[in-house]
Short mmCIF file of C-alpha atoms and ligand atoms in Angstrom, two decimals:
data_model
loop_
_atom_site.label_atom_id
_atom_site.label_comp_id
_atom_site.label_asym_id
_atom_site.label_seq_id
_atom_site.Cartn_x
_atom_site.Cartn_y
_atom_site.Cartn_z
CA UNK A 219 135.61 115.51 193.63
CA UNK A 220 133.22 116.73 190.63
CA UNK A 221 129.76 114.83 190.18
CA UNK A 222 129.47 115.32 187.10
CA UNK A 223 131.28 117.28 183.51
CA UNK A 224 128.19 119.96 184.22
CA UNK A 225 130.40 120.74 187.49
CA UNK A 226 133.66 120.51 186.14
CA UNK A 227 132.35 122.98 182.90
CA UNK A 228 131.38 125.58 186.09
CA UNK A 229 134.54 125.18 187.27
CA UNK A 230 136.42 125.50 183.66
CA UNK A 231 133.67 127.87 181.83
CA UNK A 232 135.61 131.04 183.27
CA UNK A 233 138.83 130.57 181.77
CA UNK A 234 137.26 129.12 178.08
CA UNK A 235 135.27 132.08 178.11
CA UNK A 236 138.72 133.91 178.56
CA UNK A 237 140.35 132.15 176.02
CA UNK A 238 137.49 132.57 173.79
CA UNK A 239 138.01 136.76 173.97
CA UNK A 240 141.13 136.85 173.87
CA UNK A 241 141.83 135.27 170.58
CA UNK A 242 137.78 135.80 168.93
CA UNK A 243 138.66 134.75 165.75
CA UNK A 244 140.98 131.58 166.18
CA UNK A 245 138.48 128.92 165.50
CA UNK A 246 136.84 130.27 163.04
CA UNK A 247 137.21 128.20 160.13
CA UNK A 248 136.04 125.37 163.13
CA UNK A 249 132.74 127.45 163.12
CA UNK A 250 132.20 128.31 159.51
CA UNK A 251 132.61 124.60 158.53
CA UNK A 252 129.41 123.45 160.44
CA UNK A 253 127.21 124.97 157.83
CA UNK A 254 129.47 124.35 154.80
CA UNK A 255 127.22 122.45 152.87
CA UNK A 256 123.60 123.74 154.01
CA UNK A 257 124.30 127.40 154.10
CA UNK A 258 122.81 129.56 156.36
CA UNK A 259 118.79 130.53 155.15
CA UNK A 260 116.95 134.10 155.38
CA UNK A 261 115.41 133.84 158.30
CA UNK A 262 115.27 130.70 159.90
CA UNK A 263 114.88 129.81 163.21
CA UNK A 264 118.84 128.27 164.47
CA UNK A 265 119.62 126.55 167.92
CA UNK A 266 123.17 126.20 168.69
CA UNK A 267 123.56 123.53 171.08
CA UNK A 268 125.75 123.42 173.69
CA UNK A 269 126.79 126.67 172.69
CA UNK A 270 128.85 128.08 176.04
CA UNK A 271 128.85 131.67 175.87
CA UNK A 272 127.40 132.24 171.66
CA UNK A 273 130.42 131.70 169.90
CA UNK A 274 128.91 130.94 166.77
CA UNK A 275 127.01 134.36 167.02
CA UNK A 276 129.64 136.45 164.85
CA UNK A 277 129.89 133.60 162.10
CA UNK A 278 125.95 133.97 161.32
CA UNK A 279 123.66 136.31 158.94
CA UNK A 280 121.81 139.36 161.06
CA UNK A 281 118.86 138.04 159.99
CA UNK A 282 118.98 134.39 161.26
CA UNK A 283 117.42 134.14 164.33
CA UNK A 284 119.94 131.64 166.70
CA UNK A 285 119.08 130.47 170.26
CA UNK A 286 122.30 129.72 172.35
CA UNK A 287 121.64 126.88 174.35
CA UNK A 288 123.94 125.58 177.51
CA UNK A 289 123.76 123.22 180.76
CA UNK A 290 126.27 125.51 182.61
CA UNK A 291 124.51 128.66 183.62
CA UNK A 292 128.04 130.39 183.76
CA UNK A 293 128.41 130.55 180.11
CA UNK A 294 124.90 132.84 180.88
CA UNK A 295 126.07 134.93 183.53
CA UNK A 296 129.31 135.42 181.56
CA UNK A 297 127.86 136.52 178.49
CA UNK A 298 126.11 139.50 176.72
CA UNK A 299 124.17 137.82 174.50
CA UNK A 300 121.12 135.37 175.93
CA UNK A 301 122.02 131.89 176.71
CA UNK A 302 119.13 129.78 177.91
CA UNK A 303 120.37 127.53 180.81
CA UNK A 304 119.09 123.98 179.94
CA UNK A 305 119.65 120.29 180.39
CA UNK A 306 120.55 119.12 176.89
CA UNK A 307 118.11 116.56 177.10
CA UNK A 308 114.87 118.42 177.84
CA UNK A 309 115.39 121.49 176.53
CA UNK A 310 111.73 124.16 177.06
CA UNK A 311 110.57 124.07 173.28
CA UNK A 312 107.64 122.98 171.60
CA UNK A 313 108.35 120.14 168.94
CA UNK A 314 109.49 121.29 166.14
CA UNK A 315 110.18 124.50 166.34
CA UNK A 316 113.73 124.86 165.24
CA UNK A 317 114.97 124.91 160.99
CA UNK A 318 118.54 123.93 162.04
CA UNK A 319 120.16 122.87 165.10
CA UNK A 320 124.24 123.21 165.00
CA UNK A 321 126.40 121.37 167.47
CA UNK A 322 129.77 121.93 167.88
CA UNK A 323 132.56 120.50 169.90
CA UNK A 324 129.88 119.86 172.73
CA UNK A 325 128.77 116.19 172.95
CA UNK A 326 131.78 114.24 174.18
CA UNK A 327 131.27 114.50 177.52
CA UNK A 328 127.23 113.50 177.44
CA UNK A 329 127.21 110.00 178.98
CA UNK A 330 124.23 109.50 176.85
CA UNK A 331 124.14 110.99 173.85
CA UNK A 332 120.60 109.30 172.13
CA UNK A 333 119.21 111.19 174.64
CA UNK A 334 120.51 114.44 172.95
CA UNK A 335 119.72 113.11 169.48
CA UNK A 336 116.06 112.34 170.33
CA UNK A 337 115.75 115.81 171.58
CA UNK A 338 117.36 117.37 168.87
CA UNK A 339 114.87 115.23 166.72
CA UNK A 340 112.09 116.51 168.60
CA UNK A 341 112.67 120.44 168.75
CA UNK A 342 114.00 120.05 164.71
CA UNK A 343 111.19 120.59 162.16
CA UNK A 344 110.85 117.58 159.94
CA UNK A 345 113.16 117.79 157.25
CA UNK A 346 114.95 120.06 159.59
CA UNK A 347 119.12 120.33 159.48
CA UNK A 348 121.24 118.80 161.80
CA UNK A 349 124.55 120.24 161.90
CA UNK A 350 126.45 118.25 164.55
CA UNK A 351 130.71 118.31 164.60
CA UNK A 352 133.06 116.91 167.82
CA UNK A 353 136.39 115.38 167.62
CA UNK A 354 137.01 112.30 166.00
CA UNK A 355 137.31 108.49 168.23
CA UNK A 356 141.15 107.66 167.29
CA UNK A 357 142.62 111.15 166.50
CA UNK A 358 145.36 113.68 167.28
CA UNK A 359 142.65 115.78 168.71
CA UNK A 360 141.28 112.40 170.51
CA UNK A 361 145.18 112.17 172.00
CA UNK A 362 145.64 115.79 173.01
CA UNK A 363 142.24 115.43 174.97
CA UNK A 364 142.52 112.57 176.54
CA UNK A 365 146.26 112.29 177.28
CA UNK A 366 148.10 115.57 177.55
CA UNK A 367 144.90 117.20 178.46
CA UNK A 368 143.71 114.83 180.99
CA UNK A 369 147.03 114.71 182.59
CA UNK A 370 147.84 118.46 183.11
CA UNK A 371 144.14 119.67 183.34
CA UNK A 372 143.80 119.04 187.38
CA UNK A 373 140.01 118.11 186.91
CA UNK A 374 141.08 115.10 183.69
CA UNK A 375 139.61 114.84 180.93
CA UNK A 376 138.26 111.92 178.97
CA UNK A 377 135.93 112.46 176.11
CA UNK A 378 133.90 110.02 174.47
CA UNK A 379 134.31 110.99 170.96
CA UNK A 380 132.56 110.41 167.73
CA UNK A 381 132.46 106.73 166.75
CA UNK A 382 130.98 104.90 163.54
CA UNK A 383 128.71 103.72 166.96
CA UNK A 384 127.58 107.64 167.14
CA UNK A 385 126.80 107.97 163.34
CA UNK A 386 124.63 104.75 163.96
CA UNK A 387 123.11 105.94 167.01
CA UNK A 388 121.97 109.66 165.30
CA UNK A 389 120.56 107.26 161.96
CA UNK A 390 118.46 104.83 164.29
CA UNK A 391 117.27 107.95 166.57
CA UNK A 392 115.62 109.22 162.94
CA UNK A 393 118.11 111.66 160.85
CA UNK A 394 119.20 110.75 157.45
CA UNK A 395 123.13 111.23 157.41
CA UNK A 396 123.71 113.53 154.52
CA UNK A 397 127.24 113.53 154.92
CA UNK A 398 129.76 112.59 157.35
CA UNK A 399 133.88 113.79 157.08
CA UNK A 400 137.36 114.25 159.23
CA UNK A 401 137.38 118.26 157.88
CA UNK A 402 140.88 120.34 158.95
CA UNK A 403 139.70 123.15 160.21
CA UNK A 404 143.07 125.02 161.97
CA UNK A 405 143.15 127.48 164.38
CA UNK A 406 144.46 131.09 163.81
CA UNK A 407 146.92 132.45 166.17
CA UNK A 408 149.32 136.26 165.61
CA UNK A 409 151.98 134.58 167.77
CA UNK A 410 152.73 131.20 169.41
CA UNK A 411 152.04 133.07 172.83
CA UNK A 412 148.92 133.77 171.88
CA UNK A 413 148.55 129.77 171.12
CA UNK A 414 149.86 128.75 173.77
CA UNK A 415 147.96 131.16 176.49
CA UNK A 416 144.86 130.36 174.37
CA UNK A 417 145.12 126.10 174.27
CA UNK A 418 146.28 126.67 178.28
CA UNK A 419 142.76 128.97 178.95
CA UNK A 420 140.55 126.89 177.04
CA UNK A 421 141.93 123.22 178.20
CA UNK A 422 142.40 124.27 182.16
CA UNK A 423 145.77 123.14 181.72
CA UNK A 424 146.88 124.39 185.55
CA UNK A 425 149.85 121.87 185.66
CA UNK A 426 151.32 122.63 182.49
CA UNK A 427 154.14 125.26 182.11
CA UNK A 428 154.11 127.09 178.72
CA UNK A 429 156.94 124.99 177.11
CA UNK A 430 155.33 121.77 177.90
CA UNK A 431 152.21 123.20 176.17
CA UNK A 432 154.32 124.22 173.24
CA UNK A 433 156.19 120.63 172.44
CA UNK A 434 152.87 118.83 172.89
CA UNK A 435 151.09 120.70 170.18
CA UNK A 436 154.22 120.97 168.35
CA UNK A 437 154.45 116.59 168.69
CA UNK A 438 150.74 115.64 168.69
CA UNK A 439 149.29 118.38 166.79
CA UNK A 440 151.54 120.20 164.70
CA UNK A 441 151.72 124.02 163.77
CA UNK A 442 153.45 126.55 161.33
CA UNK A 443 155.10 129.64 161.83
CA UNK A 444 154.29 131.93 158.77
CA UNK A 445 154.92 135.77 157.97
CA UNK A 446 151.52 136.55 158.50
CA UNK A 447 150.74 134.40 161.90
CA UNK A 448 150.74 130.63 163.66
CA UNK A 449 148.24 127.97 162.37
CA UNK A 450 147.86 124.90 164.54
CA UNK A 451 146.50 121.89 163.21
CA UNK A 452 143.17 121.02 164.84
CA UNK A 453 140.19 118.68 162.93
CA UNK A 454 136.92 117.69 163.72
CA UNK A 455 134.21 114.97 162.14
CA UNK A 456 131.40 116.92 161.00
CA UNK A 457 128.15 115.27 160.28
CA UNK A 458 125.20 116.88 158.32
CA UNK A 459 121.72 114.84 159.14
CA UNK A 460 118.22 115.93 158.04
CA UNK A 461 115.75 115.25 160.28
CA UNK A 462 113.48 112.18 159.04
CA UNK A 463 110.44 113.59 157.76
C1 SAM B 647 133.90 122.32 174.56
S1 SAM B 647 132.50 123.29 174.99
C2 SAM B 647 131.80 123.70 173.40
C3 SAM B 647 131.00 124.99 173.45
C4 SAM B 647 130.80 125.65 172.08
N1 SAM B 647 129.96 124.85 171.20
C5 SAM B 647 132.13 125.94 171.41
O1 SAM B 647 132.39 125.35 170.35
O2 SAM B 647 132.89 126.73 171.96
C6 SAM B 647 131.44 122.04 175.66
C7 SAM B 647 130.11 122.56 176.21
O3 SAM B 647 129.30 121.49 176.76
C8 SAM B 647 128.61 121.97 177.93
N2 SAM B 647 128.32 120.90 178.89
C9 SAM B 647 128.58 120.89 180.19
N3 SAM B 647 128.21 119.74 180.76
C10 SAM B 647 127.71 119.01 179.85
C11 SAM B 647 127.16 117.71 179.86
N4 SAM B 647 127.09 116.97 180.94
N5 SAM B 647 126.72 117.25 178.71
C12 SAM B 647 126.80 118.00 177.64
N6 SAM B 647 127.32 119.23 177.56
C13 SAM B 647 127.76 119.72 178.66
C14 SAM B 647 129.58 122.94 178.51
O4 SAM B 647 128.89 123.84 179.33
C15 SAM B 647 130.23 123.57 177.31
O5 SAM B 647 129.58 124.73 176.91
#
């Protein structure tokens, strides 16, 4: 039995790291959408939060100066960059320190997520970007999580994803919502082997055989087969918030 998703993460953080690697650049539009509308500034001063192993690192400017940021110390020892090893909640900065914080993909497993968005408040200068994206309560994505992943992924999985509750919950903890959208942002595969090895790596899906992989994302995701590669359909809700000044 696992105590908590920080256990589960040391368990899984291996094989999404793998995943990750192996196909670098399939989530990249994912990435590049989180600072869509408040692109990237000369020098400022960026914590990506949770961040596993610095994903977000090849999608930023030289000169911006990003912090990765992660409860699961694996993502550290697996990586080559510097990931600080921190609970999400009390992370070791002085208020206000950070320009931007980006989150992506990361909160649906944090039983308390005010918690997170107070801290976020606190390290953010005031005015400061929020840049905070997961998957959407009542999706596809929401279905492949917590159904076909949660039944072939021996450790479960059910995510508690963004709600109009969330967007609530980040206004009252002090951020003005700027925006707030369902964006498509697909993933990038060369074949559908490399999909399917990628969605079974990054998932943990250890009781699913490859073609049971394949006709789920074929029936609750959807993908195309084009001359130049496979795109599988994958969206997230992205929220842009400014930290209340
Ligand atoms: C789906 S990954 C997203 C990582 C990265 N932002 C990305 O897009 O690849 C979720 C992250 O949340 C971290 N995490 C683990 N336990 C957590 C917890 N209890 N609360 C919040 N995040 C946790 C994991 O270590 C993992 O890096």
């Amino acid at each position: 039995m696992f105590d908590s998703y920080n256990d589960i993460f040391t368990q899984r953080a291996k094989t999404y790291d793998t995943a990750m690697h192996c196909c670098s650049d399939a989530r990249r539009a994912e990435f590049e959408c989180a600072t869509k509308n408040f692109p990237w500034k000369h020098r400022e001063i960026v914590a990506d939060i949770p961040s596993g192993a610095g994903y977000l690192s090849k999608y930023r400017p030289r000169e911006v100066d990003l912090y990765h940021i992660d409860s699961c110390d694996t993502f550290n020892q697996l990586s080559e960059q510097k990931v600080i090893t921190s609970p999400l909640e009390d992370m070791p900065f002085p208020d206000n320190h950070f320009d931007r914080v980006i989150s992506i993909a990361g909160s649906h497993h944090m039983e308390d997520k005010n918690g997170f968005f107070c801290e976020v408040k606190r390290v953010l200068k005031p005015g400061g970007v929020f840049n905070y994206s997961d998957v959407m309560q009542g999706s596809k994505e929401d279905t492949f999580l917590n159904q076909f992943v949660d039944s072939y992924n021996s450790m479960g999985h059910q995510g508690i994803f963004i709600s109009k509750g969330t967007i609530s919950d980040l206004a009252n903890t002090g951020f003005d919502i700027v925006q707030a959208d369902y964006q498509r942002v697909c993933w990038q595969f060369n074949s559908e082997q490399d999909m399917v090895f990628f969605v079974k790596s990054l998932f943990g899906l250890d009781l699913a055989d490859d073609d049971t992989i394949l006709t789920n994302i074929k029936d609750i995701l959807g993908y195309q087969v084009q001359s130049q590669g496979v795109t599988m359909e994958w969206a997230l809700y992205y929220i842009d918030a400014q930290s209340k000044v």
